[in-house]
Amino acid sequence: MDVLKHQTLRELSNGEAGPLGASLREEGVNFSIFSQYAQEVFLLLFDAPDSPAVDTIKLNRSENIWHIFVKGLKAGQLYGYKVDGEYNPCEGKRFNPHKLLLDPYAKAVSGKFKDQDNLIFSYDVNAEGKDLVMDQRDDTSIVPKCIVIDDDFDWQDDKHPGISMDHWIIYEAHLKGFTAHSSSGVKHPGTYTGFIEKIPYLKNLGINAVELMPIQEFFVRNELAEKGLSDYWGYNTIGFFAPESSYSTQSHPGCQVNEFKTLVRELHKEGIEVILDVVYNHTGEGNQLGPTLCFKGIDNPTYYSLAQNPDNPNEPYRFYLNDTGCGNMLDVENPVVMDMVLDSLRYWAKVMHVDGFRFDLASILARVHGQFSQSSLFFEAISKDPILSRVKMIAEPWDLSTYQVGNFPQGWSEWNGKFRDTARKFLKGDESQTGAMAKGLTGSAELYQSDGRKPYNSINFITCHDGFTLRDLYSYNDKHNEANLDENQDGSNDNHSWNCGAEGDSEDPQVIALRKQMIKNALCCLLFSSGTPMILYGDELMRTQKGNNNSYCQDNEINWLNWDNIEKYPDILDFCIDAIAFRKSCPLLRRRRFFTGENKPGNTTPDISWFGEHLDTPQWDNPKLKTICYQLAGHEAPFVVGEYHILFIFNMHHDAVEVELPQFKKLKWYQLVDTSKGSGEDFLSYDKKMFLQTQDKYSCAGRTVNILWAGV
């Protein structure tokens, strides 16, 4: 390699092939990296992120592992790799010794990639042949550096809260967006430490599991940055072991590691578990015209699923399979890539103490010969792993080519997209949704029961980061993504939303009241269904994205939570707090088994009973049916001993409905919830429940949820 020369005065030894990455030892650091097709691999050491390399060290090879031990190095050392080999994109090989590369196992990165004159591309972007022509300019000065990390940390006897999933209340949050707004009042807005300051708020809300949108180091695409946009959501990972550097206080290189650990420790102290949204299906390097940051330049044929140029059979591996819609796919069927994913998961679970993972486009990871399979090596490896088999696993069970809701194996929970879609349609009064909604409210047994899973394996949600917020769901009929600078062409057109009579913000008191009523209905549907509820951050505070249903590129007030809303919308916040508290207090709402509709020994009524408006059998096949009435029978709860019943009435007709009430010899009916009423009357605690003067029937206002209690 002419562009690199082995030059160092440091004391070296052969080093060890494992573990991969930079391993801190008492006498120095062991470096190890995989590359099957490389011809030479060089380690570059730096004194500062923007300074030239102070050492260039050629690594030794043991089969497909390259390694070296450098004595005298300490935590904080900056480094990167350059890899030489054949540059032949048609055969999948994209080695370019002029480009500095991140270590796939780096535990921290010194900052963000900021392209300059297309230097981070391994090909000549101006050449007629594009990626077929190597770019021979050096990009070392503008590429962020990897950081050697000391894993030692004062965990202060940290223990996993160990919350069973039937008790989970998940809060999906963006790490930065949660506190980036000036109204948050935290010392370091948009950071791990800023998030810590808001833990008391989460505790008061009743949250016991936080699902963080991607916090693994991600790449911000230059084409977005040039437009003043960003890869804000973070689903563009480039460092699977490294906490996102921009979420740190940046007080010193690598501080993001301990700051993230501190966040986990402090959440655990308050009994809140940490779930990471992880993206192992693709990377930030994009397709054949994307940059070379790490994997492409280290071993492109190993890390990625490659495809033939459809226009030229002589280019069998030039292109990338793209079932992710993000330009590339990691080849998790390759044992090397599988090991990297598993090593990453173990690292976050064991070293960083996280409690669970939510897998973006999880069906990509579970493939056998390119097809989703419950018997994939990925599922098998996790089920047999002594660490990962004890960690909570949640799948986003779809990708661009397949929809696998209900098809993941035992031990896995799933984002229930069918619950989301059905709930949205039912709540706004669409026809032919009532039967499907009844199934969703009781845990989606048709999806999860046959393979031995439980109601809590259904992660129920109505809103998430991808789509409208809850406020926007009832403020807009159509998406308004103009700020994304794509002429409002991006984002889904199938939102099942309803603007309640006015598009966007409104000062009409009737519109405002109806929107709040619909939001309360949605919170009831979510929090009182069997399954595990997930709330999108800020929905309890009426957060709006101004109708943007694809806010992935908006690092601004479109996504940031405005904490002034606590004062503006205390009624919705109070309702949400009350609903969460009621769910936690009532075992009937946190069932570990599916309802049967049958009497059990010692019980006078079935565990669940379905009614029509006149105590008749519901006409599930009637497309005009928009009311769901069902009664749950209980015998013990923290606030009552003895027989009791809870009657749920979801009336999504626009008119009031009069419902006949079941009768019991010794029990009387009380009102707990009526979403048509104002703050203080819409949700009554068990101690303040209102006795119904009329015990044989109940009038349920249009578009409302009502909950009645039968007890002594």
XYZ file of C-alpha atoms in Angstrom:
712
model
C 0.000 0.000 0.000
C 1.720 3.126 -1.238
C -0.557 5.594 0.530
C 0.196 4.158 3.984
C 3.446 3.280 5.614
C 4.031 1.384 8.811
C 5.567 4.049 11.051
C 5.570 4.032 14.841
C 7.982 4.212 17.742
C 5.519 2.541 20.129
C 6.151 -0.834 21.666
C 3.994 -3.426 19.946
C 3.189 -7.081 20.320
C 1.243 -9.494 18.162
C -2.048 -8.961 19.989
C -5.009 -11.295 20.218
C -7.758 -12.024 17.737
C -10.505 -11.589 20.306
C -12.513 -9.898 21.448
C -13.148 -7.638 18.487
C -12.792 -3.917 19.061
C -10.413 -1.916 21.251
C -9.923 -3.739 24.556
C -8.296 -1.792 27.373
C -5.724 -3.793 29.315
C -3.395 -2.869 32.172
C -0.397 -2.418 29.869
C -2.135 -0.973 26.810
C -4.856 -1.678 24.276
C -5.564 -4.700 22.094
C -7.070 -3.876 18.704
C -8.939 -6.484 16.688
C -11.023 -6.160 13.534
C -12.601 -8.613 11.074
C -12.044 -8.473 7.316
C -12.126 -11.523 5.106
C -11.151 -9.872 1.829
C -8.701 -7.166 2.935
C -5.083 -7.343 1.832
C -3.717 -5.035 4.557
C -5.192 -3.280 7.584
C -3.656 -0.269 9.336
C -4.435 1.247 12.716
C -4.103 5.044 12.934
C -3.700 6.782 16.291
C -4.553 10.430 16.950
C -3.924 12.971 19.700
C -6.961 15.077 18.790
C -10.031 14.558 16.568
C -8.895 17.072 13.945
C -5.143 16.417 14.069
C -3.076 14.216 11.693
C -2.319 10.650 12.697
C 0.612 10.373 15.097
C 1.043 6.653 14.425
C 0.227 4.306 11.572
C 0.515 0.663 12.569
C 0.148 -2.389 10.350
C -1.960 -5.152 11.911
C -1.191 -8.854 12.007
C -3.566 -11.407 10.505
C -4.972 -14.612 11.989
C -7.294 -16.081 9.350
C -9.853 -13.279 8.892
C -9.066 -11.344 12.068
C -6.519 -8.514 12.071
C -4.987 -7.565 15.417
C -2.221 -5.759 17.294
C -1.418 -4.863 20.901
C -0.103 -1.347 21.498
C 1.577 -0.881 24.847
C 1.183 2.319 26.845
C -2.176 3.389 25.420
C -4.908 4.443 27.839
C -8.614 5.159 27.910
C -9.461 8.144 25.762
C -7.064 7.218 22.968
C -8.405 8.219 19.546
C -8.064 5.814 16.616
C -9.400 4.703 13.258
C -8.642 2.185 10.511
C -7.575 2.226 6.887
C -8.049 -0.942 4.893
C -6.468 -1.848 1.568
C -7.722 -4.384 -0.917
C -9.334 -4.674 -4.304
C -11.607 -1.882 -5.466
C -14.086 -3.719 -7.660
C -17.693 -2.742 -6.852
C -19.045 -5.119 -9.497
C -17.723 -7.966 -7.328
C -18.825 -6.251 -4.132
C -15.342 -5.106 -3.060
C -15.008 -1.426 -2.187
C -11.677 -1.149 -0.389
C -10.114 2.315 -0.492
C -6.941 2.946 1.578
C -7.460 6.715 1.289
C -10.523 6.631 3.550
C -10.448 6.515 7.362
C -12.976 4.057 8.778
C -14.760 3.625 12.082
C -14.237 0.445 14.062
C -17.522 -1.559 13.896
C -16.989 -2.334 17.601
C -16.099 1.233 18.678
C -17.643 2.087 22.048
C -17.595 5.839 21.425
C -17.031 8.258 18.563
C -15.522 11.732 18.834
C -18.312 13.493 16.938
C -20.459 13.542 13.814
C -19.455 13.023 10.197
C -19.451 16.354 8.387
C -18.777 15.895 4.711
C -16.558 18.291 2.809
C -16.329 18.266 -0.973
C -17.665 14.674 -1.045
C -14.533 13.367 0.685
C -16.370 10.651 2.634
C -17.358 8.909 -0.603
C -14.964 6.187 -1.734
C -15.797 6.850 -5.370
C -15.501 9.911 -7.588
C -18.991 11.419 -7.493
C -18.212 13.486 -10.591
C -17.001 10.571 -12.691
C -19.211 9.183 -15.450
C -18.940 5.714 -13.954
C -19.856 6.972 -10.460
C -19.084 4.236 -7.886
C -16.963 2.298 -10.401
C -14.250 4.957 -10.155
C -12.190 5.167 -6.935
C -11.723 8.540 -5.256
C -8.062 8.866 -4.224
C -8.365 11.866 -1.922
C -7.700 11.388 1.795
C -10.563 12.145 4.206
C -8.742 11.558 7.519
C -8.978 15.162 8.697
C -12.788 15.357 8.529
C -13.735 11.890 9.815
C -14.634 11.480 13.508
C -12.341 9.214 15.494
C -13.081 6.142 17.600
C -12.356 6.385 21.321
C -10.886 3.715 23.601
C -13.285 3.401 26.551
C -12.802 2.173 30.103
C -15.954 0.218 31.031
C -15.462 0.875 34.757
C -18.373 2.824 36.272
C -19.893 3.421 39.712
C -23.239 1.680 39.319
C -24.032 2.175 43.017
C -25.436 -1.341 43.396
C -27.731 -0.819 40.408
C -30.290 -3.556 39.886
C -32.720 -4.147 37.056
C -36.215 -3.193 38.292
C -37.450 -6.558 37.030
C -40.929 -5.326 36.163
C -43.137 -8.007 34.644
C -44.502 -6.993 31.267
C -48.112 -7.181 32.400
C -47.266 -4.218 34.658
C -45.432 -2.186 32.015
C -46.543 1.309 30.970
C -44.184 2.135 28.087
C -43.304 5.719 27.162
C -41.711 6.035 23.729
C -39.428 9.074 23.791
C -36.820 10.792 21.689
C -33.780 11.380 23.900
C -33.139 14.859 22.551
C -36.690 15.944 21.798
C -37.823 15.224 25.353
C -35.832 18.150 26.805
C -34.458 20.146 23.834
C -37.125 22.861 24.052
C -36.155 25.897 26.120
C -39.267 25.367 28.248
C -37.782 22.151 29.663
C -35.660 24.235 32.032
C -32.933 21.616 32.304
C -29.248 22.494 32.562
C -28.223 20.590 29.443
C -31.220 20.463 27.047
C -31.437 17.536 24.677
C -28.917 15.357 26.492
C -28.699 12.252 28.631
C -28.216 14.451 31.710
C -31.144 16.658 30.721
C -33.359 13.585 30.529
C -32.330 12.674 34.074
C -33.792 15.931 35.374
C -37.224 14.917 34.070
C -37.341 11.499 35.718
C -39.622 12.830 38.517
C -42.126 13.850 35.836
C -42.146 10.316 34.399
C -42.516 8.868 37.878
C -45.506 11.100 38.614
C -47.087 10.214 35.285
C -46.887 6.536 36.216
C -44.374 5.414 33.611
C -42.258 2.370 34.470
C -40.579 1.659 31.118
C -38.981 4.190 28.775
C -38.443 3.137 25.170
C -35.728 5.391 23.775
C -35.648 6.012 20.050
C -32.202 5.156 18.617
C -29.300 6.308 20.780
C -26.625 4.276 19.000
C -24.260 6.529 17.016
C -25.992 7.488 13.775
C -25.049 9.211 10.541
C -26.654 12.438 9.330
C -26.938 12.409 5.566
C -25.322 15.339 3.811
C -28.231 15.837 1.435
C -30.448 16.551 4.445
C -27.906 18.775 6.181
C -27.565 20.902 3.044
C -31.304 21.614 3.221
C -31.147 22.534 6.901
C -32.718 19.187 7.829
C -31.402 16.271 9.867
C -31.634 12.517 10.425
C -33.282 13.505 13.696
C -34.951 10.204 14.524
C -31.617 8.380 14.433
C -32.608 5.341 12.354
C -29.340 5.571 10.436
C -26.925 3.722 12.706
C -23.187 3.667 12.059
C -21.921 2.564 15.492
C -23.729 -0.339 17.130
C -21.733 -0.174 20.377
C -21.459 3.609 20.740
C -23.948 5.933 22.496
C -24.878 8.884 20.295
C -22.240 11.574 20.811
C -24.517 14.560 20.134
C -26.716 13.644 23.107
C -23.845 14.173 25.538
C -22.739 17.346 27.298
C -19.552 17.036 25.200
C -17.543 17.973 28.288
C -14.790 15.610 27.110
C -14.365 12.944 24.392
C -16.273 9.804 25.275
C -18.330 11.376 28.068
C -21.457 10.023 26.356
C -20.715 6.546 27.707
C -20.821 7.434 31.384
C -23.626 9.933 30.869
C -25.783 7.228 29.301
C -24.900 4.821 32.105
C -25.861 7.484 34.625
C -29.239 7.905 32.924
C -29.895 4.157 33.121
C -28.815 4.040 36.771
C -31.052 6.958 37.764
C -34.067 5.571 35.905
C -33.563 2.240 37.638
C -33.484 3.966 41.018
C -37.029 5.161 40.344
C -38.220 1.764 39.182
C -38.213 2.657 35.477
C -36.822 0.183 32.967
C -34.919 1.153 29.822
C -35.739 -0.215 26.371
C -33.515 0.681 23.429
C -34.917 1.033 19.938
C -32.154 -0.644 17.924
C -31.556 -0.675 14.166
C -29.654 -3.784 13.060
C -31.420 -4.146 9.713
C -29.374 -1.516 7.835
C -26.663 1.102 8.381
C -26.135 4.755 7.550
C -23.923 3.976 4.541
C -26.834 3.766 2.118
C -26.708 2.158 -1.317
C -23.924 1.962 -3.918
C -23.898 5.755 -4.146
C -23.731 6.278 -0.391
C -20.657 7.227 1.671
C -17.982 4.874 2.972
C -17.822 5.286 6.730
C -17.183 1.835 8.189
C -18.571 -1.477 6.927
C -18.320 -0.774 3.191
C -14.620 -0.091 3.429
C -13.827 -2.903 5.867
C -15.610 -5.850 4.250
C -18.541 -4.900 2.057
C -19.330 -8.464 0.804
C -19.547 -9.788 4.362
C -21.601 -7.094 6.052
C -24.222 -6.375 3.393
C -26.768 -8.303 1.346
C -25.634 -7.571 -2.194
C -27.567 -7.742 -5.449
C -26.893 -7.844 -9.170
C -27.222 -4.762 -11.308
C -30.550 -5.492 -13.025
C -29.272 -3.861 -16.205
C -25.939 -5.674 -16.348
C -25.373 -9.364 -15.460
C -21.610 -8.676 -15.408
C -22.095 -6.687 -12.200
C -23.387 -9.421 -9.843
C -22.648 -7.671 -6.529
C -22.611 -3.958 -7.306
C -26.032 -3.151 -5.812
C -27.657 -3.664 -2.416
C -30.836 -5.480 -1.452
C -33.165 -2.894 0.039
C -36.145 -4.398 1.862
C -35.502 -1.780 4.530
C -36.172 1.173 2.250
C -32.980 2.756 3.566
C -30.560 1.817 0.806
C -29.005 -1.353 2.195
C -29.540 -4.423 4.376
C -27.130 -5.980 6.827
C -26.617 -9.645 5.975
C -27.579 -11.078 9.356
C -27.585 -14.577 7.872
C -23.791 -14.246 7.664
C -22.317 -15.618 10.944
C -19.923 -12.670 11.249
C -22.747 -10.149 11.093
C -24.913 -12.265 13.366
C -22.095 -12.348 15.929
C -21.726 -8.566 15.730
C -25.435 -8.054 16.385
C -25.398 -10.471 19.316
C -22.193 -8.940 20.717
C -23.790 -5.512 20.508
C -26.943 -6.652 22.295
C -24.915 -8.331 25.037
C -22.840 -5.181 25.468
C -25.878 -2.964 25.980
C -27.520 -5.502 28.290
C -24.490 -6.444 30.384
C -22.211 -3.397 30.353
C -24.800 -0.649 29.892
C -27.517 -2.340 32.024
C -30.460 -1.824 29.650
C -33.545 -3.954 30.251
C -34.878 -4.619 26.781
C -34.746 -3.943 23.073
C -37.230 -2.911 20.425
C -35.993 -4.063 17.009
C -36.644 -1.780 14.060
C -37.873 -3.786 11.035
C -37.244 -6.952 13.028
C -38.470 -9.283 10.290
C -35.272 -8.456 8.353
C -33.200 -10.095 11.097
C -35.103 -13.367 11.135
C -34.509 -14.612 7.619
C -33.622 -18.015 6.245
C -32.551 -17.857 2.601
C -34.080 -14.417 2.401
C -37.482 -15.353 3.863
C -38.837 -14.664 7.357
C -38.778 -17.766 9.536
C -39.588 -18.496 13.175
C -36.762 -21.048 13.078
C -34.114 -18.516 12.053
C -30.667 -18.635 13.651
C -31.299 -15.170 15.062
C -34.241 -16.338 17.179
C -32.402 -19.512 18.170
C -29.252 -17.653 19.212
C -31.159 -15.240 21.430
C -33.253 -17.965 23.066
C -30.106 -19.919 24.011
C -27.952 -16.969 25.079
C -27.506 -16.824 28.890
C -27.712 -13.009 28.883
C -30.106 -12.196 26.055
C -32.619 -14.917 26.904
C -33.389 -12.959 30.092
C -33.820 -9.614 28.313
C -37.177 -8.325 27.087
C -37.441 -8.440 23.286
C -39.926 -6.403 21.233
C -40.259 -6.628 17.448
C -41.456 -4.167 14.889
C -42.806 -7.152 12.937
C -42.662 -5.855 9.391
C -40.425 -4.453 6.646
C -41.008 -3.349 3.056
C -41.490 -6.901 1.817
C -43.364 -8.667 4.614
C -45.888 -8.091 7.438
C -45.453 -10.570 10.278
C -47.688 -9.277 13.093
C -48.493 -12.277 15.291
C -45.804 -14.525 13.812
C -42.828 -14.017 16.116
C -41.891 -16.875 18.461
C -42.370 -17.319 22.187
C -40.346 -14.911 24.265
C -40.981 -12.086 21.819
C -43.473 -9.250 22.059
C -44.582 -7.216 19.067
C -45.702 -3.750 18.164
C -49.301 -4.570 17.310
C -49.872 -2.550 14.149
C -53.301 -4.137 13.734
C -54.389 -2.738 17.111
C -53.208 0.738 16.036
C -55.034 0.701 12.724
C -58.243 -0.792 14.132
C -58.325 1.593 17.089
C -57.879 4.637 14.863
C -60.689 3.570 12.546
C -63.059 2.489 15.320
C -62.548 5.615 17.416
C -63.426 7.948 14.568
C -66.561 5.968 13.818
C -65.658 3.926 10.745
C -67.964 1.047 9.937
C -67.106 -2.666 10.263
C -64.456 -2.122 12.950
C -66.277 -3.093 16.124
C -65.581 -6.824 16.123
C -61.889 -6.325 15.398
C -61.685 -3.675 18.108
C -63.264 -6.054 20.618
C -60.484 -8.541 19.882
C -57.838 -5.845 20.276
C -59.257 -4.655 23.592
C -58.953 -8.172 24.991
C -55.356 -8.873 23.991
C -55.545 -9.962 20.330
C -55.789 -13.651 21.182
C -56.143 -14.489 17.488
C -52.562 -13.278 17.021
C -50.780 -14.449 20.149
C -52.618 -17.289 21.883
C -51.986 -20.187 19.514
C -48.201 -20.157 19.974
C -48.354 -19.885 23.759
C -47.795 -16.176 24.098
C -49.693 -13.928 26.501
C -51.801 -10.774 26.223
C -48.835 -8.665 27.344
C -46.886 -9.785 24.270
C -49.119 -7.422 22.318
C -47.561 -3.961 22.539
C -50.654 -1.845 22.005
C -50.276 1.655 20.645
C -52.328 4.221 18.786
C -49.530 6.685 18.095
C -45.769 6.340 17.878
C -42.883 8.380 16.500
C -43.874 7.318 12.986
C -47.064 9.225 12.170
C -49.322 11.773 13.830
C -49.216 12.618 17.505
C -52.468 11.978 19.372
C -53.402 15.658 19.202
C -52.720 15.765 15.465
C -54.689 12.563 14.925
C -57.785 14.580 15.845
C -56.683 17.900 14.348
C -55.860 16.945 10.750
C -57.576 14.986 8.012
C -54.445 15.084 5.895
C -50.691 15.119 6.434
C -48.862 18.452 6.270
C -45.224 17.583 5.626
C -44.239 20.669 3.658
C -41.416 21.404 6.120
C -39.705 18.199 4.931
C -39.094 19.922 1.575
C -40.465 17.012 -0.446
C -43.613 18.773 -1.685
C -45.675 16.877 0.891
C -45.058 13.625 -1.013
C -43.396 11.766 1.880
C -45.194 10.089 4.753
C -48.268 7.885 4.754
C -51.561 9.014 3.252
C -53.414 6.337 5.217
C -53.645 7.893 8.686
C -57.260 7.143 9.729
C -57.345 10.586 11.305
C -60.182 13.106 11.806
C -59.890 16.844 12.266
C -63.117 17.132 14.308
C -64.440 19.842 12.018
C -61.469 22.127 11.382
C -58.095 21.428 9.779
C -55.263 22.331 12.140
C -55.356 24.608 15.154
C -58.756 25.983 16.051
C -60.171 28.488 18.514
C -63.685 27.081 18.241
C -64.637 25.901 21.761
C -66.741 23.045 20.389
C -63.915 21.767 18.188
C -61.442 22.000 21.064
C -63.803 20.161 23.422
C -64.441 17.407 20.880
C -60.726 16.944 20.239
C -60.022 16.572 23.954
C -62.880 14.104 24.208
C -61.432 12.038 21.366
C -57.988 12.093 22.976
C -59.496 10.819 26.231
C -61.299 8.093 24.267
C -58.006 7.024 22.717
C -56.235 6.969 26.085
C -59.008 4.758 27.477
C -58.820 2.431 24.488
C -55.067 2.131 24.951
C -54.718 1.981 28.725
C -57.699 -0.252 29.466
C -57.020 -2.857 26.790
C -55.405 -6.183 27.605
C -51.835 -6.045 26.408
C -48.944 -3.710 27.107
C -49.745 -0.046 26.449
C -47.226 2.291 24.825
C -47.691 6.067 24.974
C -45.902 8.439 22.601
C -43.993 11.111 24.496
C -45.951 14.321 24.831
C -49.345 12.864 23.933
C -50.337 13.461 27.553
C -49.380 17.131 27.033
C -51.138 17.657 23.692
C -47.857 17.735 21.756
C -48.342 18.705 18.118
C -46.156 18.267 15.060
C -48.376 20.692 13.108
C -49.726 17.844 11.019
C -46.341 16.411 10.044
C -46.670 12.619 10.015
C -43.081 11.914 8.952
C -41.000 14.201 11.145
C -37.784 12.168 10.814
C -35.816 15.170 9.547
C -37.061 17.913 11.876
C -34.648 18.732 14.697
C -36.699 21.679 15.920
C -39.943 22.609 17.655
C -41.925 20.355 15.327
C -40.544 17.449 17.366
C -39.434 19.011 20.636
C -41.761 18.675 23.610
C -43.036 22.060 24.799
C -43.186 21.826 28.574
C -45.385 24.928 28.787
C -48.207 22.581 27.785
C -48.338 21.378 31.383
C -49.973 24.695 32.214
C -51.985 24.883 28.969
C -53.528 21.416 29.057
C -53.580 20.183 32.663
C -56.892 18.384 32.072
C -55.433 15.921 29.550
C -52.370 15.341 31.726
C -54.546 14.699 34.794
C -56.757 12.311 32.829
C -53.735 10.357 31.643
C -52.291 10.172 35.166
C -55.629 8.929 36.516
C -56.017 6.364 33.736
C -52.524 4.956 34.310
C -53.092 4.811 38.068
C -56.388 2.982 37.575
C -54.773 0.446 35.254
C -52.033 -0.206 37.782
C -54.528 -0.658 40.610
C -56.821 -3.066 38.778
C -55.539 -6.597 38.048
C -58.366 -7.183 35.561
C -56.651 -4.725 33.223
C -53.270 -6.455 33.496
C -54.197 -10.032 32.773
C -51.515 -12.621 32.102
C -54.074 -14.934 30.489
C -56.602 -14.437 27.762
C -60.277 -14.129 28.627
C -62.342 -17.263 28.057
C -65.901 -16.037 28.536
C -66.506 -19.050 30.762
C -67.469 -19.446 34.388
C -64.801 -20.776 36.687
C -65.403 -22.637 39.966
C -66.511 -20.209 42.671
C -67.427 -17.424 40.229
C -71.027 -16.459 39.544
C -70.285 -14.776 36.201
C -67.815 -15.333 33.350
C -64.493 -13.508 33.341
C -65.799 -11.433 30.415
C -69.342 -10.881 29.137
C -70.269 -9.077 25.914
C -73.530 -7.188 25.568
C -75.594 -5.366 23.036
C -77.372 -2.186 24.051
C -80.273 -4.231 25.413
C -78.228 -6.955 27.120
C -78.607 -8.982 23.948
C -75.905 -10.693 21.910
C -73.739 -8.167 20.019
C -74.242 -8.178 16.254
C -70.553 -8.283 15.379
C -71.213 -8.717 11.674
C -73.355 -5.573 11.514
C -71.203 -2.898 9.811
C -73.280 -0.166 11.488
C -72.428 -1.390 14.978
C -70.248 1.241 16.657
C -70.789 0.480 20.337
C -68.843 -2.043 22.385
C -70.145 -3.091 25.797
C -68.334 -5.632 27.887
C -68.178 -6.539 31.549
C -65.162 -7.861 33.434
C -65.718 -9.896 36.599
C -63.275 -9.618 39.476
C -62.942 -10.809 43.028
C -59.862 -9.152 44.450
C -58.055 -5.868 43.996
C -56.006 -3.638 46.294
C -59.009 -1.440 47.055
C -61.767 -4.038 47.367
C -62.261 -7.604 48.502
C -65.194 -9.537 47.194
C -67.144 -9.660 43.971
C -67.140 -6.634 41.669
C -67.675 -5.915 37.999
C -66.411 -3.275 35.595
C -68.539 -2.351 32.604
C -66.882 -0.662 29.632
C -69.006 1.181 27.083
C -67.223 2.457 23.981
C -69.819 4.447 22.040
C -68.400 5.776 18.783
C -71.776 6.722 17.327
C -72.142 10.478 17.011
C -75.440 10.184 18.939
C -76.048 9.127 22.522
C -76.832 5.480 23.208
C -78.896 4.168 26.112
C -77.472 0.938 27.460
C -79.308 -1.489 29.724
C -77.255 -2.527 32.750
C -76.770 -6.052 34.111
C -78.360 -6.529 37.527
C -76.869 -8.124 40.656
C -78.528 -8.937 43.964
C -76.111 -7.151 46.269
C -74.141 -4.878 43.954
C -74.881 -1.340 42.796
C -73.627 0.596 39.773
C -71.324 3.597 40.047
C -69.759 5.822 37.424
C -65.964 6.036 37.157
C -65.310 7.501 33.710
C -67.247 9.657 31.275
C -65.039 11.268 28.636
C -67.726 13.799 27.691
C -67.325 15.590 30.989
C -64.808 18.211 31.964
C -61.755 17.969 34.185
C -62.483 16.668 37.657
C -65.616 14.862 36.529
C -64.321 12.849 33.579
C -62.336 10.414 35.721
C -63.453 9.657 39.259
C -61.273 7.625 41.576
C -62.668 4.510 43.199
C -63.130 6.444 46.437
C -65.059 9.210 44.640
C -67.103 7.073 42.250
C -70.581 8.449 41.593
C -73.640 6.389 42.497
C -76.038 6.071 39.571
C -79.549 7.177 40.454
C -80.900 5.003 37.653
C -79.615 1.471 38.089
C -81.274 -0.300 35.165
C -79.938 1.775 32.271
C -77.268 4.284 31.428
C -77.159 7.015 28.792
C -73.798 7.175 27.080
C -73.155 10.385 25.148
C -71.995 10.236 21.533
C -68.300 9.590 20.852
C -67.466 8.751 24.465
C -66.034 6.065 26.653
C -67.856 5.307 29.883
C -66.683 2.991 32.644
C -69.063 1.811 35.349
C -68.315 -0.081 38.541
C -70.645 -2.616 40.163
C -69.833 -3.233 43.789
C -71.106 -2.904 47.315
